[in-house]
Short mmCIF file of C-alpha atoms in Angstrom, two decimals:
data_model
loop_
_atom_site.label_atom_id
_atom_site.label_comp_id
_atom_site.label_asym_id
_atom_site.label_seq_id
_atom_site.Cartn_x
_atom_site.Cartn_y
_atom_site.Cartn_z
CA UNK B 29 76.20 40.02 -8.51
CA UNK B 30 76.18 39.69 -5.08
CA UNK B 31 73.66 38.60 -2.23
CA UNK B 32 73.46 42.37 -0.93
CA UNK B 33 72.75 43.58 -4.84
CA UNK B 34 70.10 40.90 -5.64
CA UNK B 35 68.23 41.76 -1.94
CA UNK B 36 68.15 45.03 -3.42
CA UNK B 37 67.46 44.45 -6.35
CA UNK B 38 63.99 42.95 -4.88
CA UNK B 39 63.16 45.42 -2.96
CA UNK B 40 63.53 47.73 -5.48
CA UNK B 41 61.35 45.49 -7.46
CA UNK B 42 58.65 45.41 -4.39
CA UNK B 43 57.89 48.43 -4.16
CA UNK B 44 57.47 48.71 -7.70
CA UNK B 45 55.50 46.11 -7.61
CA UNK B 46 53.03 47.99 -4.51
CA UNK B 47 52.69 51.53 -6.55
CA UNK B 48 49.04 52.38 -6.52
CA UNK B 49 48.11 53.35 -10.56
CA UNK B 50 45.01 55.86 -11.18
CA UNK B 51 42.49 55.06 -13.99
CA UNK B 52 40.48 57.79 -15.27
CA UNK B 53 37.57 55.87 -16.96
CA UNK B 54 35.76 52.65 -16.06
CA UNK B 55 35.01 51.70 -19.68
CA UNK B 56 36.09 48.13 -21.17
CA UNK B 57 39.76 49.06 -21.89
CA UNK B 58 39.93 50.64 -18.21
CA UNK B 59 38.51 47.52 -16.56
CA UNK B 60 40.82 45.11 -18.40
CA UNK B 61 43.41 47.70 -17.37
CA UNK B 62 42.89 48.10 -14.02
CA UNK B 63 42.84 43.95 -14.13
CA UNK B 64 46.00 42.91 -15.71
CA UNK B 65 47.37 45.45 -13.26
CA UNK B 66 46.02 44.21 -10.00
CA UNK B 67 47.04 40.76 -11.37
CA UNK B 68 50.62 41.85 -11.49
CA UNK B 69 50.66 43.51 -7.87
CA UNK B 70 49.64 46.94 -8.01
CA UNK B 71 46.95 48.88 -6.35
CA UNK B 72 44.45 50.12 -8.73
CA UNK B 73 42.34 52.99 -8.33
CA UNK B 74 39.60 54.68 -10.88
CA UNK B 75 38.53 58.18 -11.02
CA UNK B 76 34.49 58.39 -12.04
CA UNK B 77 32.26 60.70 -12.26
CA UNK B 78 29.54 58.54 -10.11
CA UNK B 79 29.84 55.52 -7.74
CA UNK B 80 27.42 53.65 -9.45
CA UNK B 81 29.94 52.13 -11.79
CA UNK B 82 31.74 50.19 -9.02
CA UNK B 83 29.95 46.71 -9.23
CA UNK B 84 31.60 46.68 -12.92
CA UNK B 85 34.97 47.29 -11.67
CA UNK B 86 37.68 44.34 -10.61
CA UNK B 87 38.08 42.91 -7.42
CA UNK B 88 40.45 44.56 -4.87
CA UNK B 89 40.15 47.92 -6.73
CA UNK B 90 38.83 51.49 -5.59
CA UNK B 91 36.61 53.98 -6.72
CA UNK B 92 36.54 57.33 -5.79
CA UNK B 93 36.18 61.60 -7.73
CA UNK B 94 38.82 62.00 -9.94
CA UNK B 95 40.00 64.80 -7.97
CA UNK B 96 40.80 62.27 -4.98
CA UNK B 97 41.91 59.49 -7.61
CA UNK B 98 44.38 61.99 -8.70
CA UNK B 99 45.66 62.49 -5.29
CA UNK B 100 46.56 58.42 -4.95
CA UNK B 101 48.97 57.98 -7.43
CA UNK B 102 51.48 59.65 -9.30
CA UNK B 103 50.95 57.71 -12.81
CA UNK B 104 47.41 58.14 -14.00
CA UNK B 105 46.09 56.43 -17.42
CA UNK B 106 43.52 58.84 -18.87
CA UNK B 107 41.10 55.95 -20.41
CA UNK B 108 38.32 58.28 -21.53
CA UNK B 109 37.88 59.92 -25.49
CA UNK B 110 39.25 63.11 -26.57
CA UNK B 111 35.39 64.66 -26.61
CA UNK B 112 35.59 64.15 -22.72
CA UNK B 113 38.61 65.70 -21.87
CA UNK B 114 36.54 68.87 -20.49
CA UNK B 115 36.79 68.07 -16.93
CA UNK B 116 40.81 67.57 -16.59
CA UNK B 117 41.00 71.54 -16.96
CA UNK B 118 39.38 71.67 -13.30
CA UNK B 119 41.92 69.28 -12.06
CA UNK B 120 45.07 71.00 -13.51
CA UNK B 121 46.13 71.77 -9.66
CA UNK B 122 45.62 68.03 -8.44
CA UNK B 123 47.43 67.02 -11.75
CA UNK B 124 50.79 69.26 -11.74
CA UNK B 125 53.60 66.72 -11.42
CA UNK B 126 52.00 63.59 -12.73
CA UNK B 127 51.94 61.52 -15.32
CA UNK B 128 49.21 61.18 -17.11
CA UNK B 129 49.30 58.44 -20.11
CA UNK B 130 46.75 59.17 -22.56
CA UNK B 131 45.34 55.87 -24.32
CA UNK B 132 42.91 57.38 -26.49
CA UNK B 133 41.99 56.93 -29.79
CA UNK B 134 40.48 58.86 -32.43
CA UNK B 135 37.47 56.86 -35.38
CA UNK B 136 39.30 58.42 -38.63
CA UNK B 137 42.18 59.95 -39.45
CA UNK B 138 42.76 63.98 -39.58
CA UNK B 139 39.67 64.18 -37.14
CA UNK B 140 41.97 67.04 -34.88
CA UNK B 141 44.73 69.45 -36.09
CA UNK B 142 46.47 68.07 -33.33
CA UNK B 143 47.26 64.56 -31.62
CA UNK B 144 44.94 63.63 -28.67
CA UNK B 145 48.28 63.33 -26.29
CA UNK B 146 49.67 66.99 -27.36
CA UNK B 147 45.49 68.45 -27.14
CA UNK B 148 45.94 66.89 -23.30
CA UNK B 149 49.59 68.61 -22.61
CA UNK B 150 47.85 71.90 -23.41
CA UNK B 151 45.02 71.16 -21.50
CA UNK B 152 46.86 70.14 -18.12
CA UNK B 153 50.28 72.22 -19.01
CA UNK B 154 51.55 70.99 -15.47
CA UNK B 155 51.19 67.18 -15.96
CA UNK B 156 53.77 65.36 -17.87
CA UNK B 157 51.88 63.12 -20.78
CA UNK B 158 52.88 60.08 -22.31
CA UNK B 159 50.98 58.28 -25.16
CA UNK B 160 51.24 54.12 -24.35
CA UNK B 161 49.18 51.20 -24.54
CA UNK B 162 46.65 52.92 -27.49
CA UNK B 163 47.74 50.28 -29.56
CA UNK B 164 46.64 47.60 -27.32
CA UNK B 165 43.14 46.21 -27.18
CA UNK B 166 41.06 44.88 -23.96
CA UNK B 167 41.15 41.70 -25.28
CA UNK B 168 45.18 41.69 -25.02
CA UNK B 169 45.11 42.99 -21.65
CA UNK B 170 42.58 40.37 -20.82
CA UNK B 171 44.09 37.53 -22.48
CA UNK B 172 47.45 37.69 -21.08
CA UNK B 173 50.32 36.35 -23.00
CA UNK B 174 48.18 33.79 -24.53
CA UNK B 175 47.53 36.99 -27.31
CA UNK B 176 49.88 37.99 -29.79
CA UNK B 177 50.10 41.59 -29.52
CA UNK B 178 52.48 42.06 -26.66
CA UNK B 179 54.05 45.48 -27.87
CA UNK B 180 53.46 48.63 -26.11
CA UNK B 181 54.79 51.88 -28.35
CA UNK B 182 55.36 54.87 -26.18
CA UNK B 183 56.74 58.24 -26.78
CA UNK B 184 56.48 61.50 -25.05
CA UNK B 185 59.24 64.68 -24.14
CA UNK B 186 59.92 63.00 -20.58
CA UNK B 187 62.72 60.36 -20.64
CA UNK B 188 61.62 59.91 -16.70
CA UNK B 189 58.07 59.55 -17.28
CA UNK B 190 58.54 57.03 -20.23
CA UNK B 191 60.62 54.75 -18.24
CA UNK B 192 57.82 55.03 -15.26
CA UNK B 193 55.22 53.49 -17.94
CA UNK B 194 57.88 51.12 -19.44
CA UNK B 195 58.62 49.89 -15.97
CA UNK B 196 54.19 49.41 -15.76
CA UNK B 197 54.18 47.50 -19.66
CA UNK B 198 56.91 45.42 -18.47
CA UNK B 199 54.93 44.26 -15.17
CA UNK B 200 52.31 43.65 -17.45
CA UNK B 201 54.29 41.17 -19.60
CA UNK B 202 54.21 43.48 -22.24
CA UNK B 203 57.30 44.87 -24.70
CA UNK B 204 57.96 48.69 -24.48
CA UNK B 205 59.22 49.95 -27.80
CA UNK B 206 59.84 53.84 -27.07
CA UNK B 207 59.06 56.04 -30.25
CA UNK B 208 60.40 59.13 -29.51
CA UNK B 209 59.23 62.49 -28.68
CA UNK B 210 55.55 63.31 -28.21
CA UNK B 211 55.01 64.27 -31.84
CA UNK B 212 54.87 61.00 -32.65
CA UNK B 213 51.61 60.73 -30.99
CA UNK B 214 49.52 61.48 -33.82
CA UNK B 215 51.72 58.89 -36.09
CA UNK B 216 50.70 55.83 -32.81
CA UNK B 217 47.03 57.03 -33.17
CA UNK B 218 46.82 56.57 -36.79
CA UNK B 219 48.17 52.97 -36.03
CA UNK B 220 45.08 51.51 -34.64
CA UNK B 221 43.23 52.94 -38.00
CA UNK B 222 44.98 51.41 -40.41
CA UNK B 223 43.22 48.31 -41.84
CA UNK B 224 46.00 45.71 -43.02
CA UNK B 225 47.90 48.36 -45.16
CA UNK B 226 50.24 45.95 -47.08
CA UNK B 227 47.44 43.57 -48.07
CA UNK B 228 45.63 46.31 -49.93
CA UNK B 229 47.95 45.75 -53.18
CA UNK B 230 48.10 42.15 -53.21
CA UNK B 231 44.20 42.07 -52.39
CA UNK B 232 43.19 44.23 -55.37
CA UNK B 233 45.75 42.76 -57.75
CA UNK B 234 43.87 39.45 -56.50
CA UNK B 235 40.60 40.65 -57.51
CA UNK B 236 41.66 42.28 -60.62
CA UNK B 237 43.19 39.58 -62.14
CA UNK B 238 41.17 37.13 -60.88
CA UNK B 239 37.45 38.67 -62.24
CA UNK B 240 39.51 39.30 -65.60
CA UNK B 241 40.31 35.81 -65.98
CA UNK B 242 37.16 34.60 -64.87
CA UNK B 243 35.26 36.53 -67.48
CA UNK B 244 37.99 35.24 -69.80
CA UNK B 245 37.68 31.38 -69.36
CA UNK B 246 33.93 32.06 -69.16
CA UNK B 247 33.33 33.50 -72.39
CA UNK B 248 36.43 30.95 -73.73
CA UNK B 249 33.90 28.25 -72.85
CA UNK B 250 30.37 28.96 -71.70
CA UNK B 251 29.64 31.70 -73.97
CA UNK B 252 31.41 30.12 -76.82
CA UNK B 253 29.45 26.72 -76.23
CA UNK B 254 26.20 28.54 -75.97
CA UNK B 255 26.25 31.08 -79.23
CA UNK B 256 28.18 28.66 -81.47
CA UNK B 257 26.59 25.21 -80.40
CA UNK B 258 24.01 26.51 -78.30
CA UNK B 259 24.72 24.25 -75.41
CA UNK B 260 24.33 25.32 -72.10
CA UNK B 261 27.15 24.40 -69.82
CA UNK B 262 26.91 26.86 -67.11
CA UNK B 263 27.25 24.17 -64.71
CA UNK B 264 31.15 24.25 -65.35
CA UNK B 265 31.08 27.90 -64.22
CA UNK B 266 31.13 26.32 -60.39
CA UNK B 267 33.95 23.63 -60.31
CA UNK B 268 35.52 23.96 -64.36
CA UNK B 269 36.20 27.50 -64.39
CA UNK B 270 37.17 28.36 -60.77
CA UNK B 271 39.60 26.08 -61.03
CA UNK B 272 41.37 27.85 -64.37
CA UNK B 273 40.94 31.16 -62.89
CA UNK B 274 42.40 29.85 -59.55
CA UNK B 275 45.96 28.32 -60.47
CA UNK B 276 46.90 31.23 -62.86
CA UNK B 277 45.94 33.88 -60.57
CA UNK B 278 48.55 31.73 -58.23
CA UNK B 279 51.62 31.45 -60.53
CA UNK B 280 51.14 34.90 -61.93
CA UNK B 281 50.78 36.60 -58.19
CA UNK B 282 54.21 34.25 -57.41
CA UNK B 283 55.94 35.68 -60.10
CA UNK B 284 54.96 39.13 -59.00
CA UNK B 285 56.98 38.07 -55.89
CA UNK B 286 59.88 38.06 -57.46
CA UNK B 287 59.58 40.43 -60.52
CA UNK B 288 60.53 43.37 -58.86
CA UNK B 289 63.68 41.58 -57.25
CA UNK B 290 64.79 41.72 -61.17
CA UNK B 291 63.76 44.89 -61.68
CA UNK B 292 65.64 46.03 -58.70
CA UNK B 293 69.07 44.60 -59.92
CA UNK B 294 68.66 45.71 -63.09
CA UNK B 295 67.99 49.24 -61.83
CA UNK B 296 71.18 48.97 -59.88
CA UNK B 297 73.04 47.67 -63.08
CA UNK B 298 71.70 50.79 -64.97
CA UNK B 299 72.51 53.42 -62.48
CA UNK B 300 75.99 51.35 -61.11
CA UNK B 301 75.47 52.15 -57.25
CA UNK B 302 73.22 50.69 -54.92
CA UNK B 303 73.22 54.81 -52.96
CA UNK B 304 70.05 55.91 -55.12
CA UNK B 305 66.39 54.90 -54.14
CA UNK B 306 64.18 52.99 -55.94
CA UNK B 307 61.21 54.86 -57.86
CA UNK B 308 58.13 54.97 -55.21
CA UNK B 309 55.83 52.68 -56.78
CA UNK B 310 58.54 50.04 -57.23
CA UNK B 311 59.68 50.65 -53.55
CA UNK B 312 55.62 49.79 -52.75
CA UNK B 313 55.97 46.67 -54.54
CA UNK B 314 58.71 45.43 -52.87
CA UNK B 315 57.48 46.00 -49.46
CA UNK B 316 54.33 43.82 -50.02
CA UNK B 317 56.08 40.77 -51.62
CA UNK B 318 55.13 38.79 -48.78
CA UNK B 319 51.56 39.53 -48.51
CA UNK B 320 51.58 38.45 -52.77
CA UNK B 321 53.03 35.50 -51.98
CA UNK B 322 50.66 34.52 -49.17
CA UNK B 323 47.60 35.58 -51.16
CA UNK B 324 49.07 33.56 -53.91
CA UNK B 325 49.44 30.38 -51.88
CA UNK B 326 46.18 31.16 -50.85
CA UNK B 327 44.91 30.67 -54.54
CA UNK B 328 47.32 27.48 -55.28
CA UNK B 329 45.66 25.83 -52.23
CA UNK B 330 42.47 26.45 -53.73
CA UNK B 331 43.34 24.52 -56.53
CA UNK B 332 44.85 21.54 -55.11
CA UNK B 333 40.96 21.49 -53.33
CA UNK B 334 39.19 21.96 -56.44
CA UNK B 335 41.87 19.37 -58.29
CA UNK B 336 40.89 16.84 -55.76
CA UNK B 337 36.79 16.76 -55.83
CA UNK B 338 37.88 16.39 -59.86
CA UNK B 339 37.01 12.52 -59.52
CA UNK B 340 33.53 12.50 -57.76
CA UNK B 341 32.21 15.19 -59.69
CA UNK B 342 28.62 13.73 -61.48
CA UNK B 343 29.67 15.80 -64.83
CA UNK B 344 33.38 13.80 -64.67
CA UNK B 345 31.46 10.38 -63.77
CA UNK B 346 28.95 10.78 -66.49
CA UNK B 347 31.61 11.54 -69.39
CA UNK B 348 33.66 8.55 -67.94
CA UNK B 349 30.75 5.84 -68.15
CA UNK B 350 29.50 7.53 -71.39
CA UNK B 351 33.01 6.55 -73.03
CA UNK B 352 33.42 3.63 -71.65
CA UNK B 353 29.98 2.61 -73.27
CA UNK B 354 30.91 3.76 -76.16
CA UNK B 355 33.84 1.66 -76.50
CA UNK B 356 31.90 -1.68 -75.44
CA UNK B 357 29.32 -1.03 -78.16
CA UNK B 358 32.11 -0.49 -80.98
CA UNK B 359 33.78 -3.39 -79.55
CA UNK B 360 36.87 -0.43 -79.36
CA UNK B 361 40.01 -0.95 -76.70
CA UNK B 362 41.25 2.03 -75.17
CA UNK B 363 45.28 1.57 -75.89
CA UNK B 364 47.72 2.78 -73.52
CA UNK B 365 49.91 5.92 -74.88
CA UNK B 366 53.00 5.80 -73.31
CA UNK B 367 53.86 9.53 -73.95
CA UNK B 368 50.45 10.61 -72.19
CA UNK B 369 51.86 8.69 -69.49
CA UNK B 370 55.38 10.46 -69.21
CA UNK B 371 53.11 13.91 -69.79
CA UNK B 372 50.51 13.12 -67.26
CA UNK B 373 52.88 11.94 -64.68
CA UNK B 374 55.03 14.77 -64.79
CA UNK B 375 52.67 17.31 -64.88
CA UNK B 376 51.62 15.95 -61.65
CA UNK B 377 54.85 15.45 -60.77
CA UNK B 378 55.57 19.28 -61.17
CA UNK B 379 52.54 20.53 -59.22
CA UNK B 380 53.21 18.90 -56.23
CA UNK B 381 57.08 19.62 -55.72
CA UNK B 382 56.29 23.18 -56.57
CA UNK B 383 52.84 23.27 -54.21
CA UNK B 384 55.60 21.50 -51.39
CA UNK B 385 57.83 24.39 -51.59
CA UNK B 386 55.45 26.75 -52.11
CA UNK B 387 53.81 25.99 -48.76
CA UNK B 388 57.31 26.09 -47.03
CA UNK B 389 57.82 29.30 -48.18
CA UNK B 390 54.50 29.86 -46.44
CA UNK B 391 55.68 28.46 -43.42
CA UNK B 392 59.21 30.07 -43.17
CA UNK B 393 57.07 33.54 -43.97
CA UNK B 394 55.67 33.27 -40.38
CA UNK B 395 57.55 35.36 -37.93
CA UNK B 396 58.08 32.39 -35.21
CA UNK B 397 59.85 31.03 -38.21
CA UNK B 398 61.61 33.01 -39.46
CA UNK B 399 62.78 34.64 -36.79
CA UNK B 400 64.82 31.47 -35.57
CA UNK B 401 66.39 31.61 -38.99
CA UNK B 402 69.67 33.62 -39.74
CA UNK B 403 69.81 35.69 -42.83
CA UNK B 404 71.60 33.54 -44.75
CA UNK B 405 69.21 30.63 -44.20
CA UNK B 406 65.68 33.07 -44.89
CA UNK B 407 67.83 34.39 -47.89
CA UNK B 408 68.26 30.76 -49.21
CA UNK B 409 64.44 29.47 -48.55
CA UNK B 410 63.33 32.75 -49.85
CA UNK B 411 65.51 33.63 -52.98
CA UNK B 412 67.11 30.65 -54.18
CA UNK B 413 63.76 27.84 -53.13
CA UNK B 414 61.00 30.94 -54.13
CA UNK B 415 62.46 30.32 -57.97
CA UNK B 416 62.86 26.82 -57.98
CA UNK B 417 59.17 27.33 -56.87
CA UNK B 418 58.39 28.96 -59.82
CA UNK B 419 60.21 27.07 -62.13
CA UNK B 420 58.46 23.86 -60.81
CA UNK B 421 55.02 25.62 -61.42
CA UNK B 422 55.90 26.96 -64.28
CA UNK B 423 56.73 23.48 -65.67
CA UNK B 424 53.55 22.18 -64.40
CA UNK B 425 51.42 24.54 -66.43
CA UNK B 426 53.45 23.99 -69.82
CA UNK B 427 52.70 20.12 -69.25
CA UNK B 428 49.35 21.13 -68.77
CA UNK B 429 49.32 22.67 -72.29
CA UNK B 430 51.86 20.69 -73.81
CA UNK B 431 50.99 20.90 -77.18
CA UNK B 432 47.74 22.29 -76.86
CA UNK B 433 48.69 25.89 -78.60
CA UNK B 434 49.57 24.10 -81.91
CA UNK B 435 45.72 23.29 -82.33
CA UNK B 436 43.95 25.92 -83.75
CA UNK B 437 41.02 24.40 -82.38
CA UNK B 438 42.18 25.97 -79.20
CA UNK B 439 41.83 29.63 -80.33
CA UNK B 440 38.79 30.38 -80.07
CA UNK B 441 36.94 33.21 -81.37
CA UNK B 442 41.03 33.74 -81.72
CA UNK B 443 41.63 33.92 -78.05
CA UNK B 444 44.51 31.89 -76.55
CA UNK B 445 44.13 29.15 -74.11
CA UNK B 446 44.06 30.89 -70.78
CA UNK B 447 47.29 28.76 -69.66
CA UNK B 448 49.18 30.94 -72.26
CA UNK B 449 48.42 33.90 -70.62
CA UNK B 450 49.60 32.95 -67.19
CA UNK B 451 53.02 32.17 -68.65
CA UNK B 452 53.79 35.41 -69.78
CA UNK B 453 54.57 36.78 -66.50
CA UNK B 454 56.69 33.76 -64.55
CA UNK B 455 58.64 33.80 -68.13
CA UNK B 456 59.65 37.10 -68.40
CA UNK B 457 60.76 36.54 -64.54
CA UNK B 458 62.79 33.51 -64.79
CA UNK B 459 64.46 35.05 -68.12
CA UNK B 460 65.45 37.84 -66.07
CA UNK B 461 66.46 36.21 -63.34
CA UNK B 462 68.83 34.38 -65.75
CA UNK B 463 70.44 37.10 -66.98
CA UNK B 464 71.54 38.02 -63.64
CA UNK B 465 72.84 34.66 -62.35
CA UNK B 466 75.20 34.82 -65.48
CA UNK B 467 78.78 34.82 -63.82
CA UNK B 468 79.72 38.14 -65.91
CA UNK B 469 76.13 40.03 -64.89
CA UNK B 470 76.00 38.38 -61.50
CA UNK B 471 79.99 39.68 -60.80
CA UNK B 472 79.06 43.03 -61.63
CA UNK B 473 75.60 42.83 -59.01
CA UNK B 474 77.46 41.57 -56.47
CA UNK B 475 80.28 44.02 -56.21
CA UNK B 476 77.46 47.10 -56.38
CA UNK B 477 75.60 45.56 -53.82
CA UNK B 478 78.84 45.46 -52.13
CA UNK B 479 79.45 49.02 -52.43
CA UNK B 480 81.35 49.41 -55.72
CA UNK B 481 80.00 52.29 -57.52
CA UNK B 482 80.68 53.30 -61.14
CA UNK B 483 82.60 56.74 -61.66
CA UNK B 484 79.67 59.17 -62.36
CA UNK B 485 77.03 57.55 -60.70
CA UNK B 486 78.24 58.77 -57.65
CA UNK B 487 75.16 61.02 -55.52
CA UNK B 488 73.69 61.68 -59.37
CA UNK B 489 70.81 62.84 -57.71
CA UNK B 490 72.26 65.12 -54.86
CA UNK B 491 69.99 65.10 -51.43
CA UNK B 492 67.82 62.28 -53.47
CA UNK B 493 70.14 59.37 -52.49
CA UNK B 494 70.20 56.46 -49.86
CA UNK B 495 70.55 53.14 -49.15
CA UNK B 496 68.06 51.01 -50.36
CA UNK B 497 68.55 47.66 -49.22
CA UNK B 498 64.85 45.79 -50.14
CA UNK B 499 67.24 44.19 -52.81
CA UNK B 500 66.03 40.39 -53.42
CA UNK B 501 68.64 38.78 -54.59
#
């Protein structure tokens, strides 16, 4: 490029940079809007329907009827709600040939028939609307870059007037994603209602399983203690039994990771192409893997906490100098068993290799991570270090029991130790998962996730097929 191009090139850029933007609204998003702007070189003035609003306002800003607002600039951001719209009908005249970029959002979904941006195209017919920036808080616009949502979606039926606001996001250190026409408006508005839509699976199956096994270890032990013996060893309920509900809610919400990862191949196996879609609820479960497997560190860092107070707990100190008593009195010596050793050692052993990787599959989750990570490297941490994960947790808990399940001392009121029942699920997983690593199944996955397809199988279902490519190998 050349010293004439780049001159140009800046000027082009100055007198972007000197545009005078209209705000319509002196509210907390419009203030923070008209900010950020001012900070970044434009001139910012606000339509009102009073002067008295002006002390609020930045710095270096103006104020004036939105009729003579309108006539200042030729994008104007509409920063008022849909209820006040009323009073843009009087300026359709002042408004023909602008832009006007509604930022408006609604409190629930289906509140309209109709999308706040397409209600304000048929309320100013001659202004050219763009929804932006509704999915951006005044905090963001406030904070700068130093907050994390930087993304500005826009859509709207005017490929000129979208690039006018992208050219205004992009001043503002913001990233323009453009979403199409404007009747994706209503789909950017429901965007600011949704309330962290993949956690709500992993969240409930959290609470589920975690109350069930709660009640299960609780009338396992403290009920079992108190109608049998009639002791009363609630105490436990705080430290004892949070921390057996806490590591099996872990390694069974793990496993769920990876479960439907097996299911998925095997559903490719049966129906020999990888063209026909997954059924819906097993397509849901596969889109919030990651949010199990965070909520399921969550839980296994839980119980490394609890596992470590374990030693300065008074009902742990007592027992200790109670036995040790005991064996001065009977003149008794406690022997060392070297197999308890082996057990004990590698049951620790196990936990903390598998809590390791399980917190760097944590870490590589993270999109600053993973993002500087090819595919073949997030495959590898992912796939291949997710079940060594659960194979080393796994391990741990069947050290934990060793032997434990041959005592029928251990069933009681014939219920199984609640370790049993949180292998039942990582089990069926890794038995799965080695069926498909066997060089004869594995051969046979590979070349239909390839694009082999078995004669037959073929668009079975018509209209019904695509690719589906949430596939963990």
């Amino acid at each position: 490029m050349n010293s004439n191009s780049v001159a140009m090139t800046d000027l082009s850029e100055m007198k972007h940079k000197l545009e005078t933007v209209c705000i319509f609204g002196t509210g907390d998003f419009g203030r923070s809007l008209g900010l950020r702007l001012l900070q970044s070189g434009y001139g910012v003035v606000y339509g009102s329907r009073g002067l008295k609003n002006s002390l609020l306002l930045p710095k270096g800003s103006k104020i004036m009827s939105h009729a003579e607002a309108a006539c200042e600039a030729h994008v104007i951001f509409v920063a008022v709600q849909r209820e006040h719209y009323g009073f843009l009908s009087s300026l359709a005249s002042d408004l023909g040939g602008k832009v006007l970029v509604d930022v408006s959002n609604n409190l629930k979904r289906g509140l309209y028939p109709e999308s706040n941006a397409e209600y304000l195209s048929k309320l100013v017919p001659g202004a050219t609307v763009v929804k932006a920036f509704n999915t951006i808080s005044a905090w963001a616009l406030q904070s700068g870059g130093l907050d994390a949502n930087r993304q500005v979606l826009i859509c709207g039926d005017s490929a000129d007037a979208k690039q006018q606001v992208t050219n205004i996001a992009q001043s503002l250190s913001f990233t323009a994603l453009d979403r199409g026409s404007l009747r994706a408006a209503a789909e950017l508005e429901d965007l600011p209602l949704q309330l962290f839509p993949l956690w709500r699976l992993p969240l409930n199956i959290a609470i589920c399983l975690t109350a069930f096994i709660f009640f299960y270890v609780l009338t396992r032990i403290v009920i079992y203690e108190r109608v049998t013996n009639g002791k009363d060893i609630a105490f436990r309920i705080m430290i004892s039994l949070a921390n057996k509900a806490f590591p099996i809610v872990s390694l069974v919400m793990l496993s769920l990771c990876y479960l439907p990862g097996a299911l998925a191949g095997f559903l490719q196996l049966y129906n020999g192409t990888k063209y026909r879609r997954f059924p819906d609820w097993l397509d849901r479960w596969m889109l919030c893997r990651k949010q199990l497997g965070l909520v399921a560190l969550a839980f296994g860092f839980l119980h490394v906490l609890y596992t470590l107070v374990i030693p300065i707990r008074y009902y742990v100190r007592y027992r200790i100098n109670v036995y040790t008593i005991s064996l001065v009195k009977d003149n008794k010596t406690y022997e060392f068993d070297n197999t308890a050793a082996w057990r004990f050692d590698s049951y620790y052993s196990m936990g903390i290799l598998g809590f390791g990787l399980f917190v760097l599959l944590g870490i590589t989750s993270l999109p600053s991570v993973s993002n500087s990570l090819n595919w073949r490297e997030f495959r590898f941490v992912q796939s291949k270090l997710g079940y060594l994960t659960l194979l080393l947790c796994t391990a741990h808990t069947f050290l934990y029991g060793w032997n434990r399940f041959l005592n029928p001392e251990s069933y009681r009121w014939w219920m199984p130790p609640a370790y049993m029942l949180s292998l039942v699920v990582p089990c069926v997983v890794l038995i799965l998962k080695l069926i498909l690593i066997t060089p004869c199944v594995d051969r046979k996955v590979t070349r239909i996730r390839q694009g082999w397809e078995r004669q037959g199988k073929t668009s079975a279902n018509g209209g019904d097929t695509k690719i589906n490519q949430r596939l963990m190998a």
